[in-house]
Coordinates of C-alpha atoms in Angstrom, one line a residue:
M1 CA 0.0 0.0 0.0
G2 CA 1.4 3.4 -1.0
R3 CA 0.1 6.9 -0.2
G4 CA 1.0 10.2 -1.6
E5 CA 0.1 13.9 -1.9
F6 CA 1.2 16.5 -4.4
E7 CA 0.6 20.1 -5.2
Q8 CA 1.1 21.3 -8.8
T9 CA 1.3 24.9 -9.7
V10 CA 1.2 26.0 -13.3
F11 CA 2.0 29.7 -14.1
A12 CA 0.0 30.2 -17.3
D13 CA -2.5 32.9 -18.3
T14 CA -4.4 31.6 -15.2
L15 CA -2.6 30.5 -12.0
W16 CA -3.6 26.8 -11.9
V17 CA -3.1 24.9 -8.7
T18 CA -3.9 21.2 -8.3
N19 CA -4.0 19.5 -4.9
N20 CA -4.0 15.7 -5.1
K21 CA -4.3 12.9 -2.6
Q22 CA -3.8 9.3 -3.7
K23 CA -3.4 5.8 -2.5
N24 CA -2.2 2.7 -4.4
N25 CA -2.6 -1.0 -3.7
V26 CA -0.2 -3.2 -5.8
R27 CA -0.1 -6.9 -6.3
N28 CA 2.9 -8.3 -8.1
P29 CA 3.2 -12.1 -8.5
F30 CA 6.6 -12.9 -10.1
L31 CA 8.0 -16.1 -11.4
E32 CA 11.4 -16.8 -13.0
G33 CA 12.7 -20.1 -14.4
R34 CA 16.2 -20.7 -15.6
F35 CA 18.3 -23.7 -16.7
G36 CA 21.6 -24.0 -18.4
F37 CA 24.8 -26.0 -18.8
N38 CA 28.5 -25.5 -18.5
Y39 CA 31.0 -27.9 -20.3
Q40 CA 34.7 -27.9 -19.4
I41 CA 36.5 -29.5 -22.4
N42 CA 39.9 -29.2 -20.7
D43 CA 41.7 -26.6 -18.6
K44 CA 41.9 -24.3 -21.7
H45 CA 38.5 -24.5 -23.2
S46 CA 34.9 -24.3 -21.9
F47 CA 31.5 -23.3 -23.2
G48 CA 28.0 -23.1 -22.0
G49 CA 24.6 -21.4 -22.2
F50 CA 21.3 -20.8 -20.4
Y51 CA 17.7 -20.2 -21.2
Q52 CA 15.6 -18.0 -18.9
N53 CA 11.8 -17.2 -18.9
T54 CA 10.1 -14.7 -16.7
Y55 CA 6.5 -14.1 -15.8
D56 CA 5.7 -10.7 -14.3
Y57 CA 2.2 -9.5 -13.6
V58 CA 1.3 -6.3 -11.8
K59 CA -2.2 -5.2 -10.8
T60 CA -2.5 -1.6 -9.4
H61 CA -5.6 -0.2 -7.9
S62 CA -5.4 3.6 -7.4
E63 CA -7.7 6.2 -6.0
Y64 CA -7.2 9.9 -6.5
D65 CA -8.8 13.1 -5.3
D66 CA -8.0 16.3 -7.1
D67 CA -8.9 19.9 -6.3
L68 CA -8.2 22.3 -9.2
L69 CA -8.0 26.0 -8.3
A70 CA -8.0 28.9 -10.8
D71 CA -6.4 32.1 -9.4
G72 CA -7.2 30.8 -5.9
K73 CA -10.8 29.8 -6.4
L74 CA -12.1 26.2 -6.7
Y75 CA -12.6 25.4 -10.4
E76 CA -13.2 21.7 -10.3
H77 CA -13.1 18.6 -8.0
L78 CA -12.2 15.2 -9.5
Q79 CA -12.5 11.7 -8.1
N80 CA -10.6 9.0 -9.9
N81 CA -10.8 5.3 -9.6
N82 CA -8.1 3.5 -11.6
V83 CA -7.3 -0.2 -12.2
R84 CA -4.1 -1.0 -14.2
H85 CA -3.0 -4.4 -15.4
D86 CA 0.6 -4.8 -16.5
K87 CA 1.5 -8.2 -17.9
N88 CA 5.2 -8.8 -19.0
T89 CA 5.2 -12.2 -20.6
P90 CA 6.7 -14.0 -22.3
N91 CA 10.2 -12.7 -21.5
H92 CA 12.8 -15.0 -23.1
Q93 CA 16.5 -14.7 -22.7
I94 CA 19.2 -16.9 -24.1
N95 CA 23.0 -16.7 -23.5
L96 CA 25.8 -18.7 -25.1
Y97 CA 29.5 -18.3 -24.2
Y98 CA 32.9 -19.7 -25.0
I99 CA 36.1 -19.1 -23.1
G100 CA 39.4 -20.5 -24.4
K101 CA 43.1 -20.1 -24.5
V102 CA 45.4 -20.8 -27.5
G103 CA 49.0 -20.4 -26.6
Q104 CA 49.2 -17.1 -24.9
L105 CA 46.0 -15.8 -26.5
S106 CA 42.9 -15.7 -24.3
I107 CA 39.5 -15.6 -26.0
D108 CA 36.1 -14.6 -24.4
F109 CA 32.9 -14.7 -26.5
N110 CA 29.3 -14.1 -25.4
A111 CA 26.1 -13.9 -27.4
D112 CA 22.6 -12.9 -26.1
Y113 CA 19.1 -13.0 -27.5
T114 CA 16.1 -11.5 -25.7
S115 CA 12.4 -11.3 -26.7
R116 CA 9.8 -9.5 -24.6
K117 CA 6.1 -8.7 -24.8
Q118 CA 4.5 -6.2 -22.5
L119 CA 0.8 -5.5 -22.3
S120 CA -0.7 -2.7 -20.2
R121 CA -4.5 -2.1 -19.8
N122 CA -5.8 0.8 -17.8
Q123 CA -9.4 1.4 -16.8
Q124 CA -10.1 4.8 -15.3
Q125 CA -13.3 6.4 -14.1
E126 CA -13.2 10.2 -13.5
L127 CA -16.1 11.9 -11.6
S128 CA -16.3 15.7 -11.9
T129 CA -18.4 18.0 -9.7
E130 CA -18.5 20.7 -12.3
Y131 CA -18.1 19.1 -15.7
D132 CA -18.7 15.9 -17.6
D133 CA -17.6 12.5 -16.1
R134 CA -15.2 10.4 -18.1
D135 CA -14.5 6.7 -18.6
V136 CA -11.0 6.4 -20.0
N137 CA -9.8 3.0 -21.3
T138 CA -6.3 2.7 -22.7
E139 CA -4.2 -0.2 -23.9
N140 CA -0.4 -0.1 -24.6
Q141 CA 1.4 -3.1 -26.1
T142 CA 5.2 -3.2 -26.6
R143 CA 7.3 -5.9 -28.2
S144 CA 11.1 -5.9 -28.4
K145 CA 13.8 -8.2 -29.7
M146 CA 17.5 -7.8 -29.2
F147 CA 20.5 -9.7 -30.4
A148 CA 24.0 -8.9 -29.0
E149 CA 27.4 -10.4 -29.2
K150 CA 30.7 -9.5 -27.6
L151 CA 34.2 -10.8 -28.4
F152 CA 37.5 -9.8 -26.9
V153 CA 41.0 -11.4 -27.0
T154 CA 43.8 -10.8 -24.6
H155 CA 47.6 -11.3 -25.2
P156 CA 50.7 -10.5 -23.2
L157 CA 52.6 -7.4 -24.3
W158 CA 55.8 -6.0 -22.9
K159 CA 55.2 -5.7 -19.1
G160 CA 51.5 -6.3 -19.2
Q161 CA 48.8 -7.2 -21.7
I162 CA 46.7 -5.9 -24.5
E163 CA 43.0 -6.5 -25.0
V164 CA 41.2 -6.0 -28.3
G165 CA 37.5 -6.7 -29.0
E166 CA 34.2 -5.6 -30.4
E167 CA 30.6 -5.5 -29.3
Y168 CA 27.5 -5.5 -31.5
T169 CA 23.8 -5.0 -30.6
N170 CA 20.7 -5.0 -32.9
T171 CA 17.3 -4.0 -31.4
R172 CA 13.8 -3.9 -32.7
W173 CA 11.2 -2.1 -30.4
K174 CA 7.5 -1.7 -31.3
S175 CA 4.8 0.1 -29.3
R176 CA 1.1 0.5 -30.0
F177 CA -1.2 2.7 -27.9
D178 CA -5.0 2.9 -28.2
N179 CA -7.6 5.0 -26.4
L180 CA -11.1 3.8 -27.1
E181 CA -12.8 7.1 -26.2
G182 CA -10.5 9.3 -28.3
Y183 CA -9.3 11.6 -25.4
I184 CA -5.8 10.8 -26.5
A185 CA -4.5 10.2 -30.1
N186 CA -3.6 6.6 -30.9
S187 CA -0.1 5.8 -31.9
N188 CA 1.9 3.1 -33.5
N189 CA 5.7 3.5 -33.2
E190 CA 8.7 1.4 -34.1
Q191 CA 12.4 1.9 -33.4
H192 CA 15.3 0.0 -35.0
E193 CA 18.8 0.5 -33.6
S194 CA 22.2 -1.1 -34.3
N195 CA 25.4 -0.4 -32.5
I196 CA 28.9 -1.6 -33.5
A197 CA 31.7 -0.8 -31.0
P198 CA 35.4 -2.0 -31.5
F199 CA 37.7 -1.3 -28.5
V200 CA 41.2 -1.7 -27.3
E201 CA 42.8 -1.5 -23.9
L202 CA 46.5 -1.6 -22.9
R203 CA 47.5 -2.6 -19.3
Q204 CA 51.1 -2.3 -18.1
K205 CA 53.1 -2.6 -14.8
L206 CA 55.8 0.1 -14.7
G207 CA 57.7 -0.3 -11.5
R208 CA 55.3 0.4 -8.6
F209 CA 52.7 1.8 -11.0
Q210 CA 49.8 0.0 -12.7
V211 CA 48.8 1.9 -15.9
S212 CA 46.0 1.3 -18.3
A213 CA 44.7 3.2 -21.4
G214 CA 41.8 2.3 -23.6
L215 CA 39.8 3.6 -26.5
R216 CA 36.3 2.6 -27.7
Y217 CA 34.6 3.7 -30.9
E218 CA 30.8 3.5 -31.3
H219 CA 28.8 3.7 -34.6
V220 CA 25.1 3.8 -33.9
E221 CA 22.3 3.9 -36.5
S222 CA 18.8 4.6 -35.2
E223 CA 15.6 4.5 -37.3
Y224 CA 12.1 5.7 -36.2
F225 CA 8.8 4.6 -37.9
V226 CA 5.3 5.9 -37.3
D227 CA 2.4 3.8 -38.7
G228 CA 5.0 1.8 -40.7
L229 CA 6.5 4.9 -42.4
R230 CA 10.1 6.0 -41.8
R231 CA 10.5 9.4 -40.3
D232 CA 13.7 10.7 -41.7
E233 CA 13.9 13.7 -39.4
Q234 CA 13.7 11.5 -36.3
C235 CA 16.4 9.0 -37.5
R236 CA 19.9 9.5 -36.1
T237 CA 23.5 8.3 -36.8
Y238 CA 26.1 8.7 -34.0
D239 CA 29.9 8.3 -34.3
D240 CA 32.0 8.9 -31.2
F241 CA 35.2 7.9 -29.4
F242 CA 35.3 7.1 -25.7
P243 CA 38.8 7.1 -24.2
S244 CA 39.8 5.9 -20.7
F245 CA 42.9 6.1 -18.6
S246 CA 43.9 4.9 -15.1
V247 CA 47.0 4.8 -12.9
S248 CA 47.5 3.2 -9.5
T249 CA 50.3 2.5 -7.0
S250 CA 50.8 1.2 -3.5
A251 CA 53.4 1.4 -0.8
K252 CA 53.1 -0.5 2.5
N253 CA 49.7 0.6 3.9
L254 CA 49.1 3.3 1.3
Q255 CA 47.2 2.9 -1.9
L256 CA 46.6 5.6 -4.6
S257 CA 44.6 5.6 -7.8
F258 CA 43.4 8.1 -10.5
S259 CA 41.3 7.5 -13.5
Y260 CA 39.5 9.3 -16.3
A261 CA 36.7 7.9 -18.6
K262 CA 34.3 9.2 -21.1
R263 CA 31.0 7.3 -21.1
T264 CA 27.5 7.5 -22.7
T265 CA 24.0 6.6 -21.7
R266 CA 21.3 6.4 -24.4
P267 CA 17.7 7.3 -23.7
S268 CA 15.4 4.3 -22.9
Y269 CA 13.0 3.3 -25.7
W270 CA 10.1 4.6 -23.6
Q271 CA 11.8 8.0 -23.4
L272 CA 12.1 8.1 -27.2
S273 CA 8.4 7.0 -27.7
S274 CA 5.6 9.4 -28.6
D275 CA 3.0 7.3 -26.8
V276 CA 1.0 9.4 -24.3
I277 CA 0.3 8.4 -20.7
Y278 CA -3.1 9.7 -19.5
E279 CA -2.9 10.3 -15.8
N280 CA -6.1 12.4 -15.7
R281 CA -7.7 15.2 -17.7
L282 CA -5.2 17.6 -16.0
N283 CA -2.0 15.7 -16.6
Q284 CA -0.5 13.9 -19.5
Q285 CA 3.0 12.5 -20.2
T286 CA 4.9 11.4 -23.3
G287 CA 8.4 10.7 -24.6
N288 CA 10.6 12.7 -27.0
P289 CA 11.9 11.0 -30.2
Y290 CA 14.4 13.8 -30.6
L291 CA 16.4 13.1 -27.4
K292 CA 20.2 12.8 -27.7
P293 CA 22.4 10.4 -25.8
I294 CA 23.9 11.7 -22.5
K295 CA 27.7 11.9 -22.3
Y296 CA 29.8 11.8 -19.1
H297 CA 33.3 12.8 -18.5
N298 CA 34.3 11.3 -15.2
L299 CA 37.5 12.0 -13.1
N300 CA 38.1 9.7 -10.1
A301 CA 40.8 9.7 -7.4
M302 CA 41.2 7.6 -4.3
V303 CA 43.6 7.5 -1.3
M304 CA 43.4 4.5 1.0
W305 CA 45.5 4.1 4.2
K306 CA 45.0 0.9 6.1
W307 CA 41.2 0.8 6.7
L308 CA 40.5 4.5 5.9
Y309 CA 39.7 5.7 2.4
L310 CA 39.0 9.0 0.7
M311 CA 37.4 9.1 -2.7
T312 CA 36.6 12.0 -5.0
N313 CA 34.6 12.0 -8.2
F314 CA 34.0 14.9 -10.6
S315 CA 31.5 14.4 -13.5
H316 CA 30.8 16.7 -16.4
C317 CA 27.5 15.7 -18.0
V318 CA 26.7 16.8 -21.5
D319 CA 23.0 16.8 -22.7
P320 CA 21.5 15.5 -19.4
I321 CA 17.9 14.3 -19.8
L322 CA 15.4 15.8 -17.4
Y323 CA 11.6 16.2 -17.0
T324 CA 10.2 19.3 -18.4
A325 CA 6.6 20.5 -18.3
G326 CA 4.3 22.9 -20.2
S327 CA 0.7 23.5 -20.9
L328 CA -1.3 22.4 -23.9
E329 CA -1.8 25.3 -26.3
E330 CA -5.5 24.6 -26.6
D331 CA -6.0 24.2 -22.8
S332 CA -3.6 25.9 -20.4
K333 CA -4.9 24.0 -17.3
V334 CA -3.7 20.7 -18.9
N335 CA -0.1 19.9 -17.8
F336 CA 2.0 18.2 -20.5
V337 CA 5.2 16.5 -19.2
T338 CA 8.0 15.2 -21.4
Y339 CA 11.8 14.9 -21.5
L340 CA 14.3 17.4 -22.9
N341 CA 18.1 17.5 -23.2
Y342 CA 19.6 20.3 -21.2
D343 CA 23.0 21.9 -21.9
H344 CA 25.1 20.4 -19.2
A345 CA 25.4 19.6 -15.5
D346 CA 28.3 19.1 -13.2
W347 CA 28.8 17.5 -9.7
L348 CA 31.6 16.8 -7.3
T349 CA 31.3 13.9 -4.8
V350 CA 33.8 13.5 -1.9
T351 CA 33.5 10.4 0.3
L352 CA 35.3 9.6 3.5
G353 CA 34.9 6.1 4.7
A354 CA 36.2 3.3 7.0
Q355 CA 35.9 -0.5 6.9
K356 CA 37.5 -2.9 9.3
N357 CA 37.1 -6.3 11.0
V358 CA 37.2 -5.9 14.7
K359 CA 37.8 -9.1 16.8
L360 CA 35.7 -8.7 19.9
S361 CA 36.6 -12.2 21.1
D362 CA 37.8 -15.5 19.5
R363 CA 34.3 -16.2 18.1
I364 CA 32.8 -12.7 17.7
T365 CA 33.7 -10.3 14.9
W366 CA 32.3 -6.8 14.4
T367 CA 32.6 -5.3 10.9
P368 CA 31.7 -1.6 10.8
Q369 CA 31.3 0.0 7.3
Y370 CA 30.9 3.8 7.7
N371 CA 31.1 6.5 5.2
V372 CA 30.0 10.1 4.8
S373 CA 29.6 11.7 1.4
L374 CA 29.3 15.3 0.2
M375 CA 27.8 15.9 -3.2
K376 CA 28.0 19.4 -4.7
P377 CA 26.1 19.9 -8.0
W378 CA 26.2 22.8 -10.5
F379 CA 23.1 23.1 -12.6
K380 CA 20.8 25.9 -13.8
S381 CA 17.5 25.8 -15.8
L382 CA 14.6 28.2 -16.5
F383 CA 11.7 28.4 -14.2
N384 CA 8.8 30.8 -14.8
G385 CA 10.8 32.9 -17.2
Q386 CA 13.9 33.2 -15.0
E387 CA 17.1 31.3 -14.5
K388 CA 17.1 29.2 -11.3
S389 CA 20.1 27.6 -9.7
F390 CA 20.0 24.0 -8.4
S391 CA 23.4 23.9 -6.8
H392 CA 22.8 23.3 -3.1
P393 CA 25.1 20.5 -1.7
M394 CA 23.8 17.3 -0.1
L395 CA 25.5 15.4 2.7
T396 CA 24.8 11.6 3.1
L397 CA 25.6 9.4 6.1
Q398 CA 25.7 5.6 5.9
L399 CA 26.5 3.4 9.0
G400 CA 26.6 -0.3 8.5
N401 CA 27.3 -2.8 11.2
I402 CA 27.7 -6.6 11.0
V403 CA 28.3 -8.8 14.0
S404 CA 29.2 -12.4 13.5
L405 CA 28.4 -14.7 16.5
P406 CA 29.0 -18.3 17.3
H407 CA 26.8 -21.1 15.9
D408 CA 26.2 -19.2 12.6
W409 CA 24.3 -16.3 14.0
L410 CA 24.5 -12.9 12.3
I411 CA 23.2 -9.5 13.5
Q412 CA 23.1 -6.5 11.1
A413 CA 22.2 -2.8 11.9
D414 CA 22.1 -0.2 9.1
F415 CA 21.4 3.5 9.4
N416 CA 21.2 6.0 6.5
M417 CA 20.2 9.6 6.1
H418 CA 20.9 12.7 4.0
T419 CA 20.5 16.4 4.3
H420 CA 18.2 18.7 2.2
G421 CA 19.7 19.6 -1.2
N422 CA 19.8 19.2 -5.0
T423 CA 20.7 16.0 -6.8
G424 CA 22.3 17.4 -10.0
S425 CA 18.9 18.0 -11.7
N426 CA 15.9 20.4 -11.4
I427 CA 14.7 18.7 -8.2
W428 CA 15.0 19.9 -4.6
V429 CA 15.0 17.2 -2.0
D430 CA 13.1 18.5 1.0
C431 CA 13.6 15.6 3.4
T432 CA 16.3 13.8 5.3
N433 CA 15.0 10.2 5.3
P434 CA 16.6 8.8 8.5
M435 CA 16.2 5.0 8.1
L436 CA 17.2 2.4 10.6
S437 CA 17.0 -1.3 9.8
L438 CA 17.9 -4.3 12.0
S439 CA 18.1 -8.0 11.2
V440 CA 19.0 -11.3 12.8
S441 CA 19.8 -14.4 10.9
K442 CA 21.0 -17.9 11.4
D443 CA 22.2 -20.7 9.2
F444 CA 21.2 -24.4 9.6
F445 CA 22.2 -27.7 8.1
Q446 CA 25.7 -26.7 7.0
H447 CA 24.6 -23.3 5.6
R448 CA 21.9 -24.8 3.4
L449 CA 19.0 -23.2 5.3
N450 CA 19.0 -19.5 6.3
V451 CA 16.3 -17.9 8.4
K452 CA 16.3 -14.1 8.7
L453 CA 14.1 -11.7 10.6
T454 CA 14.3 -8.0 9.5
G455 CA 12.8 -4.8 10.7
N456 CA 13.0 -2.2 7.9
D457 CA 12.8 1.5 8.4
L458 CA 12.0 1.4 12.1
F459 CA 11.8 5.2 12.4
N460 CA 9.4 5.4 9.3
G461 CA 11.8 7.9 7.8
G462 CA 11.3 6.7 4.2
I463 CA 8.8 9.4 3.4
N464 CA 9.9 11.4 0.4
H465 CA 9.3 15.2 0.0
V466 CA 10.5 16.6 -3.3
L467 CA 10.0 19.7 -5.3
L468 CA 10.4 19.8 -9.1
Y469 CA 10.8 23.1 -11.0
S470 CA 10.3 23.1 -14.7
N471 CA 9.4 25.9 -17.1
R472 CA 6.0 27.1 -15.9
M473 CA 5.4 24.3 -13.4
M474 CA 6.3 23.8 -9.8
Y475 CA 5.5 20.3 -8.5
R476 CA 5.6 19.4 -4.8
K477 CA 5.2 15.7 -3.9
T478 CA 5.0 13.8 -0.6
E479 CA 5.3 10.0 -1.0
D480 CA 5.0 7.3 1.6
N481 CA 6.1 3.9 0.1
D482 CA 5.2 2.1 3.3
S483 CA 8.8 1.0 3.8
R484 CA 8.4 0.4 7.6
C485 CA 7.7 -3.3 7.9
I486 CA 8.7 -6.6 9.5
Q487 CA 10.0 -9.4 7.1
L488 CA 10.7 -13.1 7.8
S489 CA 12.5 -14.9 5.1
L490 CA 13.6 -18.5 4.7
R491 CA 16.1 -19.5 2.0
Y492 CA 17.2 -23.1 1.2
R493 CA 20.2 -23.8 -1.0
F494 CA 19.9 -27.1 -2.8
N495 CA 23.4 -26.8 -4.2
V496 CA 25.9 -25.0 -2.1
T497 CA 28.7 -25.5 -4.7
P498 CA 29.6 -22.1 -6.3
S499 CA 28.4 -21.8 -9.9
K500 CA 31.0 -22.6 -12.5
Y501 CA 29.1 -20.7 -15.2
K502 CA 31.5 -18.2 -16.8
G503 CA 29.2 -16.3 -19.2
T504 CA 29.1 -12.5 -18.6
G505 CA 26.5 -11.6 -21.2
A506 CA 26.5 -9.2 -24.1
G507 CA 24.5 -6.0 -24.7
N508 CA 23.9 -5.5 -20.9
A509 CA 23.4 -1.7 -21.3
E510 CA 20.8 -2.3 -24.1
K511 CA 18.9 -4.7 -21.9
N512 CA 18.5 -1.9 -19.3
R513 CA 17.1 0.4 -22.0
L514 CA 14.4 -2.1 -22.8

């Protein structure tokens, strides 16, 4: 059961304010089956594979109450009753791999195929005190197929080794959206994307220093179709290089490292879709087929002395993707949310931490894992016609404690919290979320059976308060995910032998986009 409240203010020709209260009840049966094999030909060659099928069904029953105010006066009251069925099946995944060694040459090959079908049906009843009632029925069906393969070979070179390889992905994603009553336009979109990426990395040991340098080149071709017709203006071709470099050294109890890497994250297929989500007659949401990939330039440095460590990370993000909101031209009270690329965002993160095993007695060990992080963002965007800064720092505290006791007893206590601040986007976090969790567990039958009792979020601090500022809209949300609970779990291991499966998968980033 989840509960939430939000207040939405739209600065249009009329000052529109929406006050909303909602509660959700979610059921989510989930089944996953997997079988595979691993064959060791000899100590130099092995291959294997697996097949996995997933059944995922989610039923969400939501109730909403909306008060819409126009220039401070009540304009309309809406009551919404919503039942949503999300069925993600069948979800097939196949992986094949080969690992071998010929002389001094090491070979690693992975191939993956996934096929997914997702069907979402939404039945919504809107009751209005001032205007017409509505029954809104929508159906969204998506299908996707992906093939990916990754091959890399490694060979000794001078005082280290060189790795050369390539990765290829090919994806087909289709989405069809229908609204029976015609409140939203139907859509039928299809996206095709292929990505070929050769790469090389050189690793060397020079005295006390470990040095690596790499380069990856990506060629991406993306095609967009609407109702079966290719939209040339929405098709894209990307060519880019992604260098990386790292150096590390150690002396007695001191370890030092530094690295730089350029990376990219591509928009999810939903973010690129033009399908419209109908929340109610006041709020709609859609994707943006013109989104560009996000690029990151990351600098990392670490100093570690015995059990203390200090880490710093600076990220320069180009074309970050953020929520943006505006009003429909034909009806200013209807809020229309989508995604846009912004110019850039930067943030610096500094983390001081400690991790150590402390022997309290011959049979009792305490392992504290403590760290405190400061994140300082730099980001600006427009809000209500003026430039607004989102650069307030945020401090995070994490205290983890594990106590190992005789007879396979384990006690764990974790505490997390953060200060108010910005997260590197157009969101202000207006809560601290102090969360304490305690657990006690014990193993039986030579570690085959594990029984664990957990108390999650005992302070009930997992209630989120956030404010989002975008163009002409200010959105204030309070969300209670009902994270305070007691859990009892039993886990039985039929085979305690570690898995010998050596496949690592291909196209893993593409799977996340789907």
